[in-house]
Amino acid sequence: MKKLYVLILTIIGIGMSSCADYLDSDYIFKDRESIEKVFTDHDKTEQWLAHAYSFLRNQQCLDVGSKRGTPHVFDDCMYYGDDDKNLNAARDNNVMSYNKFHEGGYDEGAFQNTWDDCYKGIRQATIFIQNVDMNKTYTPEEIIDFKAQARFVRAYYYWILLRKYGPIPLAPENGFDYNDSYDVVATPRSSYEVCANHIASEMIAAARDLPLLRGQNSSNRPTRGAALATRAIVLLYAASPLMNGNNDVYAQQLVDDKGNRLLSPEYDESKWAKAAAACKDVMTLGGGKGVYQLYTTGAITEGTPVIPNHPEYSKKNFPEGWADINPFESYRSVFNGQLTTTGNPELIFTRGQNVGSERIMDLVVHQLPKVGPAGWNTHGMTQKQVDAYYMNDGTDCEGMNSEYAGYVAYNGRVDPRPRTTGFTENDTDHKPLKAGVSLQYAEREPRFYASVAYNGAFWTFGNEVLPENRNKQIFYYRGESNGYQNTEFYLRTGIGVMKYVHTNDTNTEAAGSNRIVYKDEPAIRYADILLMYAEALNELSPSASYEIPSWDGTTTYTVSRDVAEMRKGIKPVRMRAGVPDYDSDIYNDQAKFRLKLKRERQIELFAEGKRYYDLRRWKDAEGEEAVPVYGCNYLMNKNQRDLFQTPIAISNLSSTFSPKMYFWPIKHSELKRNKRLTQNPGWTYND
């Protein structure tokens, strides 16, 4: 009998009920007939590709969204307070409290649509790649672009799986022979290194045929930069401590069905050099200034804080300083919908605007205060994140992380001075603070004011909000409209989130249904690439030097721990933010720079779904997620404002970490289908 090939079997997770359906020859002949009809039809061919894309927009495949789709956005710095008492929580594996999520209290069935959707997308893209050439209604150039898009999409699905589940099964390029027995086609997990290298090579193949830029009508489709940026991210993860030279108990337990280690126990420093070179590929795309830049604007808008004054950087134009830009508005506009997709020069890859549930739209609705825009008032920020932001002169805030003094993980990260006391007396002395605001929030860096909804922050609600509720100062004292009132709609730390919020965002019935300004998902942006570049270079030994070819082989990079190159990565991010560059002693000390780099990522990439995975790849989660969560004392009223501003441990926000939480569990049904598939350590095999 002629051999027929099934592209991706149920055994690696396309969510079908039985392997037998995919091994039936009648099914294959019918499927083949339909494939021929699809790929000789102009519209159906493009529809097939669109369907391959469609799984990227499913809730659990997003990079940034709200808690029921992307709980990883809610790390140790951002939390949600609703869903604690949801009546459906026991029945819905995609609804869980923040505490259950951060305690690892979920089971092997929770949030598992990622596995199903990604493998469905992989199958869809693979069929497209193998059959689109039969379509003669498109030009050869269009076919080449289509295949490159499908290759990108397929590799990106693998990346989503690798990031969440760790090492995964890779499907053969040509599928499986249906004549083979179930045991023969059962597929084991490949090592993390093999998975990462596969994704990286696929992204290079896609990059060769993807364009540098796309027009507005196709701005959500991948470009060459999107492919190379994803490759850089994957290689950086593969170089990180969890995956590179990890010989701890967890790593020893993570094996395939033959007992082979899936995380490399041998440390290979050259992986950092390869990651740095991959970042350089993105930075040098297009030659000259490159394709991507950090977004900046000089516009002075309502609520703009006092632009930091520095003897050097205040006099120089960006990127050597911030004399010609508004750091506050430059950072804020990247996220709040002020920019179009094509008008944002640092947006490398996005799924597009926040249409649909559990996207950024829902994130914002739950951040908004109750009074004014009628939000849920349940997504908040921890004291740890507040403390991470610098003062506007680049120094630490007084009392930074003082509650964590004595914790080993916080050595070198605690300011022993008492926290600032007192409150503003008017609206002018400490702009943008209004009267009655804690001086702990005065003279902070611009990103602080673009991201933090501190107690007494001024919200510039726009025209869609009822006139009497526009432009209000919001306090979170007990008994206040947005404070604790014995309901679930309050901030557990007394600190909210301003990032992503546009002045016209509202949830008021008077404005109709949700009126949230559309915002592009910042799946990959240039600031992340710059910070990754600096991180990778810092991890190289001072005497080491590597010759790494560029992605297309047209040049060779000499990669070393070069301070001037490290500055190219991190300095522009800080200049755009209005924060002074580090002194030379920081750059020259690997350990000190590592701490600064991690803090910079914590600030710059806050609420973008990065830190949850950063903490794991760095193996920092045990130190960061197991310490108590601190915040303001939300039980204090406005007559007890000093006590309100005194940080306390928030007893109803969880603080724990178990090694099993490094990777998400694989669901039982997949383990039963694929006999060679192994579970992640700490999770079970059976119901």
PDB file of C-alpha atoms in Angstrom, residues 35 39-40 45-46 49 126-138 142-144 146-148 150:
ATOM      1  CA  ILE A  35      -6.547  19.855   0.730  1.00  0.00           C
ATOM      2  CA  PHE A  39      -4.819  24.899  -2.285  1.00  0.00           C
ATOM      3  CA  THR A  40      -6.016  25.341  -5.842  1.00  0.00           C
ATOM      4  CA  THR A  45      -5.691  29.183   0.423  1.00  0.00           C
ATOM      5  CA  GLU A  46      -5.435  32.514   2.195  1.00  0.00           C
ATOM      6  CA  LEU A  49      -3.209  30.638   6.360  1.00  0.00           C
ATOM      7  CA  THR A 126       2.688  22.654   8.245  1.00  0.00           C
ATOM      8  CA  ILE A 127      -0.065  21.612   5.841  1.00  0.00           C
ATOM      9  CA  PHE A 128       0.046  25.088   4.324  1.00  0.00           C
ATOM     10  CA  ILE A 129       3.819  25.011   3.800  1.00  0.00           C
ATOM     11  CA  GLN A 130       3.671  21.614   2.141  1.00  0.00           C
ATOM     12  CA  ASN A 131       0.764  22.362  -0.192  1.00  0.00           C
ATOM     13  CA  VAL A 132       0.648  26.056  -1.070  1.00  0.00           C
ATOM     14  CA  ASP A 133       2.965  25.597  -4.070  1.00  0.00           C
ATOM     15  CA  MET A 134       0.145  23.900  -5.975  1.00  0.00           C
ATOM     16  CA  ASN A 135      -1.769  27.203  -6.064  1.00  0.00           C
ATOM     17  CA  LYS A 136      -1.214  28.961  -9.401  1.00  0.00           C
ATOM     18  CA  THR A 137      -3.447  31.955  -8.643  1.00  0.00           C
ATOM     19  CA  TYR A 138      -0.707  33.683  -6.641  1.00  0.00           C
ATOM     20  CA  GLU A 142       3.385  35.921  -2.888  1.00  0.00           C
ATOM     21  CA  ILE A 143       3.846  32.193  -2.358  1.00  0.00           C
ATOM     22  CA  ILE A 144       7.314  32.774  -0.914  1.00  0.00           C
ATOM     23  CA  PHE A 146       3.021  33.135   2.509  1.00  0.00           C
ATOM     24  CA  LYS A 147       5.305  30.187   3.246  1.00  0.00           C
ATOM     25  CA  ALA A 148       7.605  32.394   5.316  1.00  0.00           C
ATOM     26  CA  ALA A 150       3.486  30.076   7.975  1.00  0.00           C
TER      27      ALA A 150
END
